[in-house]
Coordinates of C-alpha atoms in Angstrom, one line a residue:
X1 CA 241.1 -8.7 -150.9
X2 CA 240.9 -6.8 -147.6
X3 CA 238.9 -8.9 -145.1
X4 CA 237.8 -7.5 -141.7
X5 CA 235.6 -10.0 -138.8
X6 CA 234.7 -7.6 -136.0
X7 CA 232.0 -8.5 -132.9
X8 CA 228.8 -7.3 -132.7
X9 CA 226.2 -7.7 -130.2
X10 CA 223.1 -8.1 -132.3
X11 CA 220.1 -8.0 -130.5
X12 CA 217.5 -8.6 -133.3
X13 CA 219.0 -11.3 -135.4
X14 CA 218.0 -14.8 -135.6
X15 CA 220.4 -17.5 -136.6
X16 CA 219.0 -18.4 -139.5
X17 CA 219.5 -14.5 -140.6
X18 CA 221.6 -12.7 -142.5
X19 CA 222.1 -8.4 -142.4
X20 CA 223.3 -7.6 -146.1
X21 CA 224.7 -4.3 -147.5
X22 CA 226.7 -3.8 -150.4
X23 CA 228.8 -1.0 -152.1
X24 CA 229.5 -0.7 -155.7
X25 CA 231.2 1.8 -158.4
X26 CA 227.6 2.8 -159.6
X27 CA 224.5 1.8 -160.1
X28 CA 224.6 0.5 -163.5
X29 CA 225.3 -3.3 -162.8
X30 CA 226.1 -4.5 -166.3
X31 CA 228.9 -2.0 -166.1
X32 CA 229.5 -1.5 -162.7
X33 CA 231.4 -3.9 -160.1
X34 CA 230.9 -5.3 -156.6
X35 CA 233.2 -3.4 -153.9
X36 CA 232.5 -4.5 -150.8
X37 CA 230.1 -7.2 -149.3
X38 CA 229.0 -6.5 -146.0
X39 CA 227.1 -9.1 -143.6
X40 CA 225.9 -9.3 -140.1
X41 CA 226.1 -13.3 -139.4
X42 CA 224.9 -15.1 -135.9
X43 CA 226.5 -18.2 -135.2
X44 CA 226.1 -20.1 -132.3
X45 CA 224.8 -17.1 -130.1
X46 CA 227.5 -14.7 -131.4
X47 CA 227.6 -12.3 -133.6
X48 CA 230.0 -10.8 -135.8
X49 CA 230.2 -7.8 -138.7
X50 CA 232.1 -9.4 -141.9
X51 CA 233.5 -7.6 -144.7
X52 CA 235.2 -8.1 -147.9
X53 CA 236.5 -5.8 -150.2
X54 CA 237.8 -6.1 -153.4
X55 CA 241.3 -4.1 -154.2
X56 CA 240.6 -4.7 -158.0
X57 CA 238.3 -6.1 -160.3
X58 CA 239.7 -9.5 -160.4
X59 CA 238.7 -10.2 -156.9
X60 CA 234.5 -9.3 -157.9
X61 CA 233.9 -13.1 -158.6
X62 CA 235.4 -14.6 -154.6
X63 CA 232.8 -11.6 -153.1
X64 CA 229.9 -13.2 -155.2
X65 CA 231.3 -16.8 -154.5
X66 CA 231.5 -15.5 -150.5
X67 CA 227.5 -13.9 -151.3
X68 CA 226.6 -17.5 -152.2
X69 CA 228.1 -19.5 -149.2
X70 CA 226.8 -16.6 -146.5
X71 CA 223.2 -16.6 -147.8
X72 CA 222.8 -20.5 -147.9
X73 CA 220.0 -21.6 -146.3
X74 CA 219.7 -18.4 -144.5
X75 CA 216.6 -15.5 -144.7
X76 CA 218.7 -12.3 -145.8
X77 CA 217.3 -8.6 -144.3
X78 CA 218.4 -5.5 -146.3
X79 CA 217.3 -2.4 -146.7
X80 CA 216.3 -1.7 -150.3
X81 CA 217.7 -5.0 -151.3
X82 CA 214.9 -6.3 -153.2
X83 CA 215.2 -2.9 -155.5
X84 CA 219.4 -2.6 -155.2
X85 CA 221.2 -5.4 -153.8
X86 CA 219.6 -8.5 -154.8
X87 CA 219.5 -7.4 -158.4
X88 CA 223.0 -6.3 -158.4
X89 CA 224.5 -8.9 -157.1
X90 CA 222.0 -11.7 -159.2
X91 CA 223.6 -9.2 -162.7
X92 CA 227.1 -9.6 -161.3
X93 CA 226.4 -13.1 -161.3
X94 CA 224.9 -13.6 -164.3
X95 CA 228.0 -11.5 -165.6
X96 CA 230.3 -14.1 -164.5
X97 CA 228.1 -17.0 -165.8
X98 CA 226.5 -17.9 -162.7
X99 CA 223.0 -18.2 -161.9
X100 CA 220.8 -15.5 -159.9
X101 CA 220.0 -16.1 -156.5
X102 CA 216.0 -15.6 -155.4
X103 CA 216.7 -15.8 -151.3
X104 CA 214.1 -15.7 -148.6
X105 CA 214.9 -11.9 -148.1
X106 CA 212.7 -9.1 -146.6
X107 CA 213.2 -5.9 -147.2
X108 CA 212.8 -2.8 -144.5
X109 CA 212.3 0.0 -146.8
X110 CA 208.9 -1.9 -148.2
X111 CA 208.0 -2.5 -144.9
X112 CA 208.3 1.0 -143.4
X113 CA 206.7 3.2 -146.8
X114 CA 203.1 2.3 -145.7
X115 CA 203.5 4.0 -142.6
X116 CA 204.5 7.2 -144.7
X117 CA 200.7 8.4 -145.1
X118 CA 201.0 8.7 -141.2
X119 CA 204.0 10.1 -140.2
X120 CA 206.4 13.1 -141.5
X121 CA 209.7 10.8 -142.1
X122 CA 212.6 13.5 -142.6
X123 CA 213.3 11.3 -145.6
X124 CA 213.5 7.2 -145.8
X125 CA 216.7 6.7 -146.2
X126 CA 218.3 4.4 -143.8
X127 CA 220.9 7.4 -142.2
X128 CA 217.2 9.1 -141.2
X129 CA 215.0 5.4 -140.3
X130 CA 217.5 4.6 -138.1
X131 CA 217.3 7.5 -135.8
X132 CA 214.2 6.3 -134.8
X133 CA 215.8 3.3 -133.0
X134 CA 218.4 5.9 -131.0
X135 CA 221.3 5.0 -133.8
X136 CA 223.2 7.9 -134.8
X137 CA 225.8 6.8 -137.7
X138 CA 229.5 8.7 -136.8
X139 CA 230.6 7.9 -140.9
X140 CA 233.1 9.9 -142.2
X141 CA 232.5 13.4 -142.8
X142 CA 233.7 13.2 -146.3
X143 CA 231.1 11.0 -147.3
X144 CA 228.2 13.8 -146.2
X145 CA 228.4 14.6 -150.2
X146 CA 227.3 11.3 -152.1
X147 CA 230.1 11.8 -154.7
X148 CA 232.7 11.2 -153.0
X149 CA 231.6 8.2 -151.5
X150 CA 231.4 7.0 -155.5
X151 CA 234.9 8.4 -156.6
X152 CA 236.8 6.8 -153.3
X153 CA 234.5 3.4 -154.3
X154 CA 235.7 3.6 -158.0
X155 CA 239.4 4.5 -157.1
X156 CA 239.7 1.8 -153.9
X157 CA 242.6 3.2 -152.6
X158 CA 241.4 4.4 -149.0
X159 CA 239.2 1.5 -148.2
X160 CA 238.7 1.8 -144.2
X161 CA 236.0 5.0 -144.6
X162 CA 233.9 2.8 -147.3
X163 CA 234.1 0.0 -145.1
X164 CA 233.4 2.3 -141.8
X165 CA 230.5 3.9 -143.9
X166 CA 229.3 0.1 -145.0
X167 CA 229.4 -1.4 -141.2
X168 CA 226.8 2.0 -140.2
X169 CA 224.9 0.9 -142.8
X170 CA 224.3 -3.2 -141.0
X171 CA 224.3 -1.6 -138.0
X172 CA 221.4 1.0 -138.4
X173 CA 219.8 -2.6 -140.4
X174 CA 220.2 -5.1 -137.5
X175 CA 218.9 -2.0 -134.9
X176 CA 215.3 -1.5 -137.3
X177 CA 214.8 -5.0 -138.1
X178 CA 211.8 -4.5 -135.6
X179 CA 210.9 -1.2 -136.3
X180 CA 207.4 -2.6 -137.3
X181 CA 206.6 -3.0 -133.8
X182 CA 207.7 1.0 -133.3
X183 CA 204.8 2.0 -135.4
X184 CA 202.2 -0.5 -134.0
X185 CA 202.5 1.2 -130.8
X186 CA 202.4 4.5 -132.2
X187 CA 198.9 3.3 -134.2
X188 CA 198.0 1.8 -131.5
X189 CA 194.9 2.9 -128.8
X190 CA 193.1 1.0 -125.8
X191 CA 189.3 0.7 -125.6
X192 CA 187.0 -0.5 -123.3
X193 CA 187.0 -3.9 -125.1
X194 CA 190.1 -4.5 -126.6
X195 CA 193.5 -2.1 -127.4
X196 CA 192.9 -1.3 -131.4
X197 CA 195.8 -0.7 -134.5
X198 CA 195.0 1.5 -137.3
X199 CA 196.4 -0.7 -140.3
X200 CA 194.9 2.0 -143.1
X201 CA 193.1 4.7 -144.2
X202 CA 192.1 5.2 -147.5
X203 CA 189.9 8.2 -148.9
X204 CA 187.7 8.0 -151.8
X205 CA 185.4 10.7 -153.0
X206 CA 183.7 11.3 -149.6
X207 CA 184.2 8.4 -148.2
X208 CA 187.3 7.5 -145.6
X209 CA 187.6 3.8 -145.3
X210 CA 189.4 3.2 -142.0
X211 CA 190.8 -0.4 -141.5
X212 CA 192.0 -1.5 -137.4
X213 CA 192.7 -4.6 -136.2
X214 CA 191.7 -5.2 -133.1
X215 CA 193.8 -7.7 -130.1
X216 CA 191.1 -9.4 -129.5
X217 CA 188.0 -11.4 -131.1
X218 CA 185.1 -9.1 -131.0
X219 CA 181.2 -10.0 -131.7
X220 CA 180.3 -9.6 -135.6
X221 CA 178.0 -6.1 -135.5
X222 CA 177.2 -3.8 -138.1
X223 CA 176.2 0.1 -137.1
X224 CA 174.8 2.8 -138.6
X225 CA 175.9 6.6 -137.3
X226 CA 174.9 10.0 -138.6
X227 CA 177.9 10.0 -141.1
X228 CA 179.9 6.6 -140.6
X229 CA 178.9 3.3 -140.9
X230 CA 181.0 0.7 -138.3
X231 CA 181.6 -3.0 -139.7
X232 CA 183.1 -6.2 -137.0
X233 CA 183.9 -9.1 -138.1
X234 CA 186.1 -10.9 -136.0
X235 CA 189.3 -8.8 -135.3
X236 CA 189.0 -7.1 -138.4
X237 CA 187.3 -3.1 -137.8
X238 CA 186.0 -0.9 -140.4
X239 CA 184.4 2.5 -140.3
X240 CA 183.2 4.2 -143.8
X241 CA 183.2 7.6 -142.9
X242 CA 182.1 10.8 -144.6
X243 CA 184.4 13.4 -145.3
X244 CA 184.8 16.9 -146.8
X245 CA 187.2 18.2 -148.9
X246 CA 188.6 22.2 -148.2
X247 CA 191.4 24.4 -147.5
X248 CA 192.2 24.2 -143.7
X249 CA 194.8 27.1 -144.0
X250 CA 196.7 29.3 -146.7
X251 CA 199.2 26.3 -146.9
X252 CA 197.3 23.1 -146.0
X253 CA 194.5 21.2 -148.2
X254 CA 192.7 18.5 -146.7
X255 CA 189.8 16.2 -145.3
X256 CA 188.0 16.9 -142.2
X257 CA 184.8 15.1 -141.0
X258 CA 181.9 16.6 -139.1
X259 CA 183.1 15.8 -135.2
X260 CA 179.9 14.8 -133.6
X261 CA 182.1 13.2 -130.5
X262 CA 183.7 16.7 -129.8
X263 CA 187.6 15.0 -130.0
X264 CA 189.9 17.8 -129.4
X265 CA 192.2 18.0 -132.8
X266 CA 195.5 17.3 -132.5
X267 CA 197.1 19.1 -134.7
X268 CA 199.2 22.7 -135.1
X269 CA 196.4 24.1 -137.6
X270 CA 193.7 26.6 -136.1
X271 CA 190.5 24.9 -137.3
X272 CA 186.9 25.1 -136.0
X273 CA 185.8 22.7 -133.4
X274 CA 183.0 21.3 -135.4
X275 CA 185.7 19.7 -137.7
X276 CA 187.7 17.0 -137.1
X277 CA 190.8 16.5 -139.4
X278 CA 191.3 13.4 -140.9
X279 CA 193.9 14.2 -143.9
X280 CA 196.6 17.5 -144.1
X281 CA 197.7 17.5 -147.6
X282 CA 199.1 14.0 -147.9
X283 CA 199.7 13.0 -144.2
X284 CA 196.5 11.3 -142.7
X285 CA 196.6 12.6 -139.2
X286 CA 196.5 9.0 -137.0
X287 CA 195.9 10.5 -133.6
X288 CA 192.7 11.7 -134.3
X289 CA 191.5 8.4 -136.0
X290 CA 192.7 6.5 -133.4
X291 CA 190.4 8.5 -131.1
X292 CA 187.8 9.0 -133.5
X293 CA 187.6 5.0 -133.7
X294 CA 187.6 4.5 -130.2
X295 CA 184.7 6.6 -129.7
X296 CA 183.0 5.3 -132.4
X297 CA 183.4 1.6 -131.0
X298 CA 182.5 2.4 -127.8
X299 CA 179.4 4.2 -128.3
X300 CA 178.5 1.1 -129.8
X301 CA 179.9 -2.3 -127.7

């Protein structure tokens, strides 16, 4: 086994917190093995990158044993663990005649894919997530094509790249682990009563149902407007909103709603100024809710 300990300066990890990424031979886990554990640990206000990777076979069962002593006690943060990792590594054990782990874990990717309906991701994976937190990965340039990080993990011989490839992969993990917050300010806008979050928007038929949060505790109100219907209740904001369904250019298919405040669009499209755009295809378009809302709540409170 090839063990490596290196020091890291994480600057979003808790001690009782764990960064895990894993390589494999495939994806199949009844047929496919553990190669490498990696893990972000913090112990006593340090913190250090540990790997272990195993030359052969034989040495699968001391990762798993290692997986079991690092994740004691301990909340483990991934990215697509609850999907890859965890059930790997609970097969792997269950292949060795050990029992499955069920760790406090939370997982990145599940936290991030809501905010997909609002914001043109080049893709989620975590080599593309992770440039939103200023990390730009310098792996290998072999391991651009996919295939060949899976023939160098089958064949183990030239382990430093995996491993190099592995310690991006924590790295870019530890760096997003509050990337939450990112997209909070980005759905985020102030009001004359209190700053306000757009948590949702969903559209059905006609009707957009909005969901915000807002910072503080507003009065419970209920308004009636000329095509939306605004709903407080403590810091939880709805607006029901009436919306139209068209072609907004030769490319684009959407929802607009009638825009009685006059809110300049944001958006690249040409569309008429009585419109306001609330959906483009598949993306709903956050800036102008955000402002639509505000207006909405203002002209009310």
């Amino acid at each position: 086994m090839i063990t490596l300990k290196k020091r890291y300066e994480a600057k979003n990890l808790k001690e009782d917190e764990i960064i895990l990424d894993i390589e494999t031979t495939g994806l199949d886990s009844s047929i496919d093995s553990l190669v490498l554990l990696g893990i972000i640990e913090k112990i006593d206000g340090k913190a250090y990158i540990y790997q272990y990777f195993a030359q052969d076979d034989s040495e699968e069962q001391r990762l798993l044993e290692i997986y079991k002593r690092k994740i004691s006690d301990k909340k483990v943060i991934t990215y697509n663990g609850d999907t890859f990792d965890i059930p790997f590594l609970n097969n792997r054990l269950i292949k060795h005649k050990d029992f499955p782990l069920l760790p406090q874990d939370l997982d990145l990717l599940k936290l991030i894919r809501p905010y997909n309906k609002f914001f043109d991701f080049e893709s989620l994976k975590l080599n593309d997530i992770e440039k939103l937190a200023g990390f730009y990965r310098n792996d290998p340039s072999r391991y651009k094509t996919f295939s060949k990080l899976t023939n160098d993990l089958k064949r183990r011989t030239n382990p430093y790249p995996i491993m190099k490839h592995n310690e991006n992969d924590l790295i870019a993990t530890e760096k997003i682990v509050y990337i939450e917050k990112y997209f909070e300010d980005k759905l985020s806008i102030d009001s004359n009563l209190s700053p306000i979050t757009l948590l949702n928007c969903d559209i059905n038929n006609d009707v957009a149902r909005i969901s915000l949060r807002s910072q503080n505790l507003l009065k419970e109100s209920y308004f009636n407007g000329e095509n939306y219907e605004l709903i407080i209740k403590g810091r939880t904001i709805i607006i029901n909103l009436q919306v139209l369904y068209g072609i907004l250019n030769r490319d684009v298919k959407g929802y607009v709603s009638i825009n009685n405040f006059e809110i300049k669009n944001e958006t690249s499209l040409s569309i008429d100024e009585h419109f306001l755009i609330i959906r483009e295809n598949f993306k709903y378009n956050h800036k102008n809710l955000l402002t639509l809302a505000k207006k909405i709540i203002e002209s009310h409170l």
